[in-house]
């Protein structure tokens, strides 16, 4: 079949815009439709009143050379800052090194608590937990219960929204490698040259000076300059396919200029794969629709608080392990880039991990700003009364949830799509329901564009499988781990966590933070 209509790309995040740019590189026509008013997806930079917010924090570091080259093709070198990588753990008023340093941790805990932690570790070695099939048992067997409860339990439960004894142990083994307290102490005491088994995290990274959205705003401009089209505020409500020809043939879009049909030779989709399946016309078989409806997501909101610069800290973010507050992580936007903040002030982004339509997601912005202010003061990170203004940013479907059925659901959907509509190509984090980082999402788009333009047969689904974790150096033992992953959560608990009263919807517009002046 000759191609004359080009490719429709659904979504203008990193995956969608990368796909569009790469197709244009091959001389292929492309149209991009983005439901939001801004491009960038979760990698956008939200701007309000001259403050800029990075949603989740995006370090520009990759082991994929073509992704690195892409970034520098879009933005000139002078638009990148080289930033130090620094993150610490906040617990009981003290900041602990991350990755954990045994000497620093035991010193900050104080002699009595350090002794209790060492005693707890000794008990775990003598009488390990009988059940190490879950995260809690596996970690406490290697660090003791007290250190586990301080450095692993609270934050993990905040992120995933469920008890740590419901998370599987193999995820812990992957994320923590084969580290134990004994090895941590040994590594702290041995000369550096003998630490050949330590996997080191990157020490610095690149960052667009006006935030990650700068990259994707410029990329969208380049797509349009090269003859492509990027339409924001435009929803793809249906993907029409011809079952007899096994092809998608058009999409229906709704935008400011009404509803219309756009013909397509190929459709690249970075919208959630569950929504893609629901949008197919004629409808997918009931068993495919059921698999799509069974996919879950973890959602995210940031409460950004403006404070005097004296309350800044050098970390990109700090992990909050204090169980007395709900905030999980706090970004200092000024430490990412001075261009995100204003002279004499910084902005602290308090990150909360939620399920859409739970109580916190539905809480009005003013109440969330008050909560964030109270928690920041309770932690002692600011003095009472210094917060000048606050903004709330909601990001639905920030993390695809890996529950007990997700892999089966994705495999069934993937197999059916490849058979019924092989010219529909899922890419990116939500497009593939995979816990990808930005660079992995971009690579899926690059390979898909190459498949369309050249007829190559790259297996896009192999990206981010059996690769080294993207912020770590290669292991000296030659073993390789998953590039990026998430724990598998019990399906029944996920479903219970995100259930909401009939008719209750999300408050706000997702990416439009509301200012709440204080004082």
Coordinates of C-alpha atoms in Angstrom, one line a residue:
X1 CA 0.0 0.0 0.0
X2 CA 1.4 3.4 -1.0
X3 CA 1.6 5.9 1.8
X4 CA 0.1 9.4 1.2
X5 CA -1.3 10.6 4.5
X6 CA 1.8 10.4 6.7
X7 CA 1.9 9.6 10.4
X8 CA -0.4 10.8 13.3
X9 CA 1.4 11.1 16.6
X10 CA -0.7 11.1 19.7
X11 CA 0.9 13.0 22.6
X12 CA 3.6 15.7 22.6
X13 CA 5.8 14.4 25.4
X14 CA 9.4 13.2 25.0
X15 CA 8.3 10.1 23.1
X16 CA 5.8 11.7 20.8
X17 CA 7.9 14.7 19.8
X18 CA 11.0 12.6 19.4
X19 CA 9.1 10.3 17.0
X20 CA 7.8 13.3 15.0
X21 CA 11.3 14.9 14.8
X22 CA 12.8 11.6 13.6
X23 CA 10.2 11.0 11.0
X24 CA 10.8 14.4 9.6
X25 CA 14.5 13.6 9.5
X26 CA 13.5 10.8 7.1
X27 CA 11.3 13.1 5.1
X28 CA 8.1 11.6 6.3
X29 CA 5.0 13.9 6.9
X30 CA 3.8 14.0 10.5
X31 CA 1.0 15.6 12.6
X32 CA 1.2 15.7 16.5
X33 CA -2.0 16.0 18.6
X34 CA -1.6 16.9 22.3
X35 CA -4.6 17.1 24.6
X36 CA -2.9 19.5 27.0
X37 CA -2.3 23.2 26.2
X38 CA 1.5 22.7 26.7
X39 CA 4.0 20.2 25.3
X40 CA 6.4 18.0 27.3
X41 CA 4.1 15.6 29.1
X42 CA 5.6 14.8 32.5
X43 CA 8.8 16.4 31.3
X44 CA 7.2 19.8 30.9
X45 CA 8.2 22.9 32.9
X46 CA 5.2 24.5 34.5
X47 CA 5.6 28.3 34.7
X48 CA 3.5 30.6 36.9
X49 CA 4.3 34.2 37.8
X50 CA 7.9 33.8 36.7
X51 CA 8.5 30.6 38.8
X52 CA 9.3 27.4 36.9
X53 CA 8.6 23.9 38.2
X54 CA 10.1 20.6 37.1
X55 CA 7.5 17.9 37.6
X56 CA 9.4 15.1 39.3
X57 CA 12.9 16.2 38.6
X58 CA 14.6 15.3 35.3
X59 CA 18.3 14.7 35.2
X60 CA 19.6 14.8 31.6
X61 CA 22.0 11.8 31.8
X62 CA 21.9 8.7 29.5
X63 CA 24.0 5.8 28.3
X64 CA 22.3 6.0 24.9
X65 CA 24.6 8.0 22.5
X66 CA 21.8 8.8 20.0
X67 CA 19.7 10.2 22.8
X68 CA 22.6 12.4 24.0
X69 CA 23.2 13.6 20.4
X70 CA 19.4 14.3 20.0
X71 CA 19.4 16.6 23.1
X72 CA 22.3 18.6 21.8
X73 CA 20.9 18.8 18.3
X74 CA 17.7 20.4 19.8
X75 CA 19.4 22.7 22.3
X76 CA 22.8 24.4 21.9
X77 CA 25.4 23.7 24.5
X78 CA 25.0 27.2 26.0
X79 CA 21.4 26.3 27.0
X80 CA 22.7 23.4 29.2
X81 CA 24.0 23.7 32.7
X82 CA 26.2 21.1 34.3
X83 CA 24.8 20.4 37.7
X84 CA 26.1 18.5 40.6
X85 CA 24.1 15.4 41.6
X86 CA 23.2 15.6 45.3
X87 CA 20.4 14.0 47.2
X88 CA 20.1 13.2 50.8
X89 CA 17.7 11.6 53.2
X90 CA 15.9 13.7 55.9
X91 CA 15.1 11.9 59.1
X92 CA 14.6 13.3 62.6
X93 CA 16.0 16.7 61.7
X94 CA 19.3 15.3 60.2
X95 CA 20.4 14.8 56.6
X96 CA 21.9 11.5 55.7
X97 CA 24.0 10.8 52.6
X98 CA 22.4 9.1 49.7
X99 CA 23.5 6.5 48.6
X100 CA 23.8 5.5 52.3
X101 CA 27.2 5.9 54.0
X102 CA 27.4 3.7 57.0
X103 CA 29.7 6.0 59.0
X104 CA 27.6 9.1 58.2
X105 CA 24.4 7.2 59.0
X106 CA 25.5 5.9 62.3
X107 CA 27.0 9.3 63.3
X108 CA 23.8 11.1 62.5
X109 CA 21.7 8.6 64.4
X110 CA 23.8 9.2 67.6
X111 CA 25.5 6.6 69.7
X112 CA 22.5 5.2 71.5
X113 CA 20.4 4.8 68.4
X114 CA 23.4 3.5 66.4
X115 CA 24.0 0.9 69.1
X116 CA 20.4 -0.2 68.8
X117 CA 20.7 -0.4 65.1
X118 CA 23.8 -2.5 65.3
X119 CA 22.1 -4.7 67.8
X120 CA 19.1 -5.1 65.6
X121 CA 21.4 -6.0 62.7
X122 CA 23.1 -8.6 64.8
X123 CA 19.8 -10.2 65.8
X124 CA 18.8 -10.3 62.1
X125 CA 22.0 -12.1 61.2
X126 CA 21.5 -14.6 64.1
X127 CA 17.8 -15.1 63.5
X128 CA 16.9 -13.8 60.0
X129 CA 13.2 -13.1 59.2
X130 CA 11.6 -16.4 58.2
X131 CA 9.7 -14.8 55.3
X132 CA 12.0 -12.9 53.0
X133 CA 9.7 -13.2 50.0
X134 CA 8.6 -9.5 50.5
X135 CA 10.5 -6.2 50.6
X136 CA 10.2 -5.8 54.3
X137 CA 11.7 -9.3 55.2
X138 CA 14.4 -9.1 52.5
X139 CA 15.7 -5.7 53.5
X140 CA 15.4 -6.2 57.3
X141 CA 17.4 -9.4 57.0
X142 CA 20.3 -7.5 55.5
X143 CA 20.1 -4.3 57.6
X144 CA 18.2 -5.2 60.7
X145 CA 14.7 -4.0 61.5
X146 CA 15.7 -0.6 62.9
X147 CA 17.7 0.6 59.9
X148 CA 15.1 -0.9 57.6
X149 CA 12.4 1.1 59.3
X150 CA 14.4 4.3 59.2
X151 CA 15.8 4.2 55.7
X152 CA 13.5 2.0 53.6
X153 CA 10.1 1.4 55.0
X154 CA 8.5 4.9 55.3
X155 CA 9.6 6.4 51.9
X156 CA 8.8 3.2 50.0
X157 CA 5.3 3.0 51.5
X158 CA 4.7 6.7 50.6
X159 CA 5.8 6.2 47.0
X160 CA 3.7 3.0 46.4
X161 CA 0.8 3.6 48.7
X162 CA 0.8 0.3 50.5
X163 CA 2.5 -1.7 53.2
X164 CA 6.1 -2.8 52.4
X165 CA 5.3 -6.4 53.3
X166 CA 3.1 -6.4 50.2
X167 CA 5.9 -5.6 47.8
X168 CA 7.9 -8.4 46.3
X169 CA 11.5 -9.1 47.4
X170 CA 13.0 -9.4 43.9
X171 CA 12.4 -5.7 43.3
X172 CA 14.3 -4.9 46.5
X173 CA 17.2 -7.2 45.3
X174 CA 17.3 -5.3 42.1
X175 CA 17.2 -1.8 43.6
X176 CA 19.6 -2.4 46.5
X177 CA 21.7 -4.9 44.6
X178 CA 23.5 -7.2 47.0
X179 CA 24.3 -4.6 49.6
X180 CA 24.1 -5.3 53.3
X181 CA 25.1 -3.3 56.4
X182 CA 28.3 -5.4 56.7
X183 CA 29.3 -4.6 53.1
X184 CA 28.4 -0.9 53.7
X185 CA 30.7 -0.7 56.7
X186 CA 33.4 -2.6 54.9
X187 CA 33.2 -0.3 51.9
X188 CA 33.5 2.7 54.2
X189 CA 36.6 1.4 55.8
X190 CA 38.5 -0.1 52.8
X191 CA 40.6 2.1 50.6
X192 CA 38.7 3.4 47.6
X193 CA 40.9 1.5 45.2
X194 CA 39.7 -1.8 46.7
X195 CA 36.0 -1.1 46.3
X196 CA 35.7 -2.8 42.9
X197 CA 32.2 -4.2 43.6
X198 CA 30.6 -0.9 44.3
X199 CA 28.2 0.5 41.8
X200 CA 28.6 4.3 41.7
X201 CA 25.9 6.8 40.9
X202 CA 26.6 9.7 38.5
X203 CA 28.1 12.7 40.2
X204 CA 26.8 15.4 37.7
X205 CA 24.3 15.7 35.0
X206 CA 23.2 18.2 32.3
X207 CA 20.1 20.3 32.7
X208 CA 18.4 22.8 30.4
X209 CA 18.7 26.2 32.1
X210 CA 14.9 26.9 32.0
X211 CA 14.0 23.3 32.9
X212 CA 13.2 20.2 30.9
X213 CA 10.2 21.8 29.2
X214 CA 12.7 24.0 27.4
X215 CA 13.9 20.9 25.4
X216 CA 10.4 19.9 24.3
X217 CA 9.2 23.4 23.5
X218 CA 12.2 23.9 21.3
X219 CA 11.6 20.4 19.8
X220 CA 8.0 21.3 19.0
X221 CA 9.2 24.5 17.3
X222 CA 11.7 22.5 15.2
X223 CA 9.0 20.0 14.2
X224 CA 6.8 22.8 12.9
X225 CA 9.8 24.6 11.2
X226 CA 10.6 21.4 9.3
X227 CA 7.0 21.1 8.0
X228 CA 5.3 19.0 10.7
X229 CA 2.3 20.1 12.7
X230 CA 1.9 20.2 16.5
X231 CA -1.7 20.9 17.7
X232 CA -2.1 21.5 21.5
X233 CA -5.5 21.5 23.2
X234 CA -6.5 18.8 20.8
X235 CA -7.8 15.4 21.9
X236 CA -7.7 12.2 19.9
X237 CA -11.0 10.7 20.8
X238 CA -11.1 7.8 18.3
X239 CA -8.6 5.7 16.3
X240 CA -10.5 4.2 13.3
X241 CA -9.3 1.0 11.8
X242 CA -10.3 -1.4 9.0
X243 CA -10.5 -4.9 10.4
X244 CA -10.4 -6.4 6.9
X245 CA -7.2 -4.6 5.9
X246 CA -5.8 -4.9 9.5
X247 CA -4.9 -1.2 9.5
X248 CA -5.7 2.0 11.3
X249 CA -6.9 4.5 8.7
X250 CA -7.8 7.7 10.5
X251 CA -8.2 9.4 13.9
X252 CA -11.0 11.7 15.2
X253 CA -9.7 14.8 17.0
X254 CA -11.5 17.4 19.0
X255 CA -10.0 20.9 19.5
X256 CA -10.8 24.6 19.5
X257 CA -11.9 24.4 15.9
X258 CA -14.3 21.5 16.5
X259 CA -14.2 17.9 15.6
X260 CA -12.6 16.5 12.5
X261 CA -11.2 13.3 11.0
X262 CA -7.5 13.1 10.1
X263 CA -6.4 10.2 7.8
X264 CA -3.2 8.3 8.7
X265 CA -0.9 5.7 7.3
X266 CA 0.6 5.1 10.7
X267 CA -0.4 6.1 14.3
X268 CA 2.3 6.5 16.9
X269 CA 0.6 6.6 20.4
X270 CA 2.2 7.8 23.6
X271 CA -1.2 8.1 25.3
X272 CA -1.9 5.6 28.0
X273 CA -2.3 2.2 26.3
X274 CA -5.5 1.6 28.2
X275 CA -7.0 4.8 26.6
X276 CA -5.6 3.8 23.2
X277 CA -7.5 0.5 23.3
X278 CA -10.7 2.2 24.5
X279 CA -10.4 4.7 21.6
X280 CA -10.3 2.1 18.8
X281 CA -13.3 2.0 16.4
X282 CA -14.7 -0.5 15.8
X283 CA -14.2 -1.5 19.4
X284 CA -11.6 -4.1 20.4
X285 CA -12.9 -7.5 21.6
X286 CA -14.3 -7.6 25.1
X287 CA -11.2 -9.5 26.5
X288 CA -8.9 -6.8 25.2
X289 CA -11.0 -4.0 26.6
X290 CA -11.0 -5.8 29.9
X291 CA -7.2 -6.0 30.0
X292 CA -7.0 -2.3 29.2
X293 CA -9.5 -1.4 31.9
X294 CA -7.5 -3.4 34.4
X295 CA -4.3 -1.3 34.0
X296 CA -3.6 1.0 37.0
X297 CA -1.6 4.2 37.5
X298 CA 0.0 6.0 40.4
X299 CA -0.5 9.8 40.3
X300 CA 1.6 12.7 41.6
X301 CA 1.2 16.2 42.9
X302 CA 3.6 18.9 43.8
X303 CA 3.0 21.7 46.3
X304 CA 5.6 24.4 45.3
X305 CA 6.3 27.0 48.1
X306 CA 8.1 30.2 47.6
X307 CA 10.6 30.9 50.5
X308 CA 13.5 33.3 51.1
X309 CA 16.9 32.0 49.7
X310 CA 18.2 31.4 53.2
X311 CA 16.1 28.3 53.4
X312 CA 17.6 26.8 50.2
X313 CA 19.7 23.7 50.4
X314 CA 22.3 22.3 47.9
X315 CA 20.4 19.1 47.1
X316 CA 18.4 18.6 44.0
X317 CA 15.9 17.0 46.3
X318 CA 15.8 15.4 49.7
X319 CA 13.9 12.2 50.5
X320 CA 11.7 12.6 53.6
X321 CA 11.7 9.5 55.7
X322 CA 9.8 11.0 58.6
X323 CA 6.5 9.1 59.1
X324 CA 4.9 12.1 60.7
X325 CA 4.4 13.9 57.4
X326 CA 2.9 12.9 54.1
X327 CA 5.4 14.6 51.8
X328 CA 7.7 12.0 50.2
X329 CA 10.4 14.2 48.6
X330 CA 11.3 17.9 48.5
X331 CA 12.9 19.5 45.4
X332 CA 14.8 22.7 45.6
X333 CA 14.2 24.2 42.2
X334 CA 17.0 26.7 42.7
X335 CA 19.5 23.8 43.0
X336 CA 18.4 22.5 39.6
X337 CA 18.9 25.9 37.9
X338 CA 19.0 29.5 39.1
X339 CA 16.9 30.4 36.1
X340 CA 13.9 28.5 37.6
X341 CA 13.7 30.9 40.6
X342 CA 14.1 34.6 41.4
X343 CA 16.8 36.6 43.1
X344 CA 16.6 36.4 46.9
X345 CA 14.1 33.6 46.8
X346 CA 13.9 29.9 46.0
X347 CA 11.0 27.6 45.5
X348 CA 10.7 24.2 47.3
X349 CA 8.6 21.5 45.6
X350 CA 6.9 19.1 48.1
X351 CA 6.1 15.9 46.2
X352 CA 3.1 13.7 47.2
X353 CA 2.5 10.3 45.7
X354 CA -1.2 9.6 45.4
X355 CA -3.9 7.7 43.5
X356 CA -6.2 9.9 41.5
X357 CA -9.5 10.5 43.2
X358 CA -8.2 9.6 46.6
X359 CA -8.8 12.2 49.4
X360 CA -5.6 14.1 48.8
X361 CA -6.1 14.3 45.1
X362 CA -9.5 15.9 45.7
X363 CA -8.3 18.4 48.3
X364 CA -8.6 22.0 47.1
X365 CA -5.3 23.8 46.3
X366 CA -5.5 26.2 49.2
X367 CA -5.8 23.3 51.6
X368 CA -2.8 21.6 50.0
X369 CA -0.7 24.7 50.2
X370 CA -1.6 25.0 53.9
X371 CA -0.7 21.3 54.4
X372 CA 2.6 21.7 52.6
X373 CA 3.5 24.8 54.6
X374 CA 2.6 23.1 57.9
X375 CA 4.7 20.0 57.0
X376 CA 7.7 22.1 55.9
X377 CA 7.6 24.0 59.2
X378 CA 7.1 20.8 61.2
X379 CA 10.2 19.3 59.6
X380 CA 12.1 22.4 60.7
X381 CA 13.2 23.2 57.1
X382 CA 11.7 26.7 57.3
X383 CA 10.7 29.1 60.1
X384 CA 7.0 29.6 60.7
X385 CA 5.5 32.4 58.6
X386 CA 8.2 32.6 55.9
X387 CA 6.3 30.9 53.1
X388 CA 5.2 33.7 50.7
X389 CA 3.1 31.9 48.1
X390 CA 2.2 28.4 47.0
X391 CA 1.2 26.6 43.8
X392 CA -0.2 23.1 43.2
X393 CA 0.5 21.0 40.2
X394 CA -1.4 17.7 39.7
X395 CA 0.1 15.1 37.3
X396 CA -2.3 12.2 36.6
X397 CA -0.9 8.9 35.4
X398 CA 2.6 9.8 36.4
X399 CA 3.7 6.1 37.0
X400 CA 2.3 3.0 35.4
X401 CA 1.5 0.5 38.2
X402 CA 3.0 -3.0 38.0
X403 CA 0.4 -5.1 39.7
X404 CA 0.0 -8.9 39.6
X405 CA -1.9 -8.8 36.4
X406 CA -0.2 -5.9 34.5
X407 CA 2.2 -8.1 32.5
X408 CA -0.5 -10.4 31.4
X409 CA -2.7 -7.5 30.4
X410 CA 0.1 -5.7 28.5
X411 CA 1.1 -8.9 26.7
X412 CA -2.4 -9.6 25.6
X413 CA -3.0 -6.1 24.4
X414 CA 0.4 -6.0 22.6
X415 CA -0.2 -9.3 20.8
X416 CA -3.7 -8.2 19.7
X417 CA -2.5 -4.8 18.5
X418 CA 0.3 -6.3 16.4
X419 CA -2.1 -8.7 14.8
X420 CA -5.2 -6.4 14.3
X421 CA -3.6 -3.0 13.7
X422 CA 0.1 -3.4 13.1
X423 CA 0.4 0.2 11.9
X424 CA -0.5 1.5 15.4
X425 CA 2.7 1.8 17.4
X426 CA 2.7 2.3 21.2
X427 CA 5.8 4.2 22.5
X428 CA 6.9 5.8 25.8
X429 CA 6.1 5.3 29.4
X430 CA 2.3 5.4 29.4
X431 CA 2.1 4.3 25.8
X432 CA 3.7 1.0 26.7
X433 CA 2.8 0.9 30.4
X434 CA 6.4 0.6 31.3
X435 CA 8.4 2.4 34.0
X436 CA 10.7 4.1 31.5
X437 CA 12.9 7.1 32.1
X438 CA 13.0 10.0 29.6
X439 CA 15.9 8.5 27.6
X440 CA 14.3 5.1 27.3
X441 CA 11.0 6.6 26.2
X442 CA 12.9 8.6 23.5
X443 CA 14.7 5.5 22.3
X444 CA 11.4 3.6 21.8
X445 CA 10.2 6.6 19.6
X446 CA 13.5 6.7 17.6
X447 CA 13.3 3.0 16.8
X448 CA 9.6 3.2 15.9
X449 CA 10.2 6.1 13.5
X450 CA 13.0 4.1 11.9
X451 CA 10.8 1.1 11.5
X452 CA 8.2 3.2 9.7
X453 CA 10.6 5.2 7.6
X454 CA 13.0 2.4 6.6
X455 CA 11.1 -0.8 7.0
X456 CA 13.5 -2.0 9.7
X457 CA 12.2 -4.4 12.4
X458 CA 13.5 -3.1 15.7
X459 CA 11.9 -4.7 18.7
X460 CA 10.8 -1.6 20.5
X461 CA 9.6 -3.6 23.5
X462 CA 13.1 -4.8 24.2
X463 CA 14.2 -1.2 25.2
X464 CA 14.8 -0.9 29.0
X465 CA 15.0 -4.7 29.4
X466 CA 18.2 -6.3 30.7
X467 CA 20.1 -3.0 30.6
X468 CA 22.1 -1.4 33.4
X469 CA 20.2 1.1 35.5
X470 CA 20.6 4.4 33.7
X471 CA 22.2 6.3 36.5
X472 CA 24.7 3.6 37.5
X473 CA 28.0 2.5 36.2
X474 CA 28.5 -1.0 34.8
X475 CA 28.9 -3.8 37.4
X476 CA 32.3 -5.3 37.7
X477 CA 31.0 -8.8 37.9
X478 CA 29.6 -8.6 34.3
X479 CA 26.0 -9.2 35.5
X480 CA 23.3 -6.9 34.1
X481 CA 20.1 -5.7 35.6
X482 CA 16.8 -4.2 34.5
X483 CA 17.3 -0.7 33.2
X484 CA 14.4 0.7 35.1
X485 CA 11.7 -1.1 37.0
X486 CA 9.0 -0.8 39.6
X487 CA 7.7 -3.3 42.2
X488 CA 4.8 -5.6 41.4
X489 CA 1.9 -4.6 43.7
X490 CA -1.0 -6.8 44.8
X491 CA -3.9 -6.1 42.4
X492 CA -6.6 -6.2 45.1
X493 CA -4.8 -3.6 47.2
X494 CA -4.2 -1.3 44.2
X495 CA -7.9 -1.5 43.3
X496 CA -9.0 -0.7 46.8
X497 CA -6.5 2.2 47.1
X498 CA -7.8 4.0 44.0
X499 CA -11.5 3.4 44.4
X500 CA -13.5 6.6 44.9
X501 CA -17.1 7.6 45.6
X502 CA -19.4 7.5 42.6
X503 CA -19.2 10.8 40.6
X504 CA -16.2 12.2 42.3
X505 CA -13.7 13.7 39.9
X506 CA -10.3 15.3 40.0
X507 CA -10.0 18.9 41.2
X508 CA -8.1 21.3 39.0
X509 CA -6.8 20.9 35.5
X510 CA -3.8 18.7 36.0
X511 CA -1.0 21.1 35.0
X512 CA -2.4 24.5 35.9
X513 CA -1.2 25.3 39.4
X514 CA -3.2 27.9 41.4
X515 CA -1.4 30.5 43.4
X516 CA -2.4 30.8 47.0
X517 CA -0.8 34.0 48.4
X518 CA 0.0 33.8 52.1
X519 CA 0.3 36.5 54.7

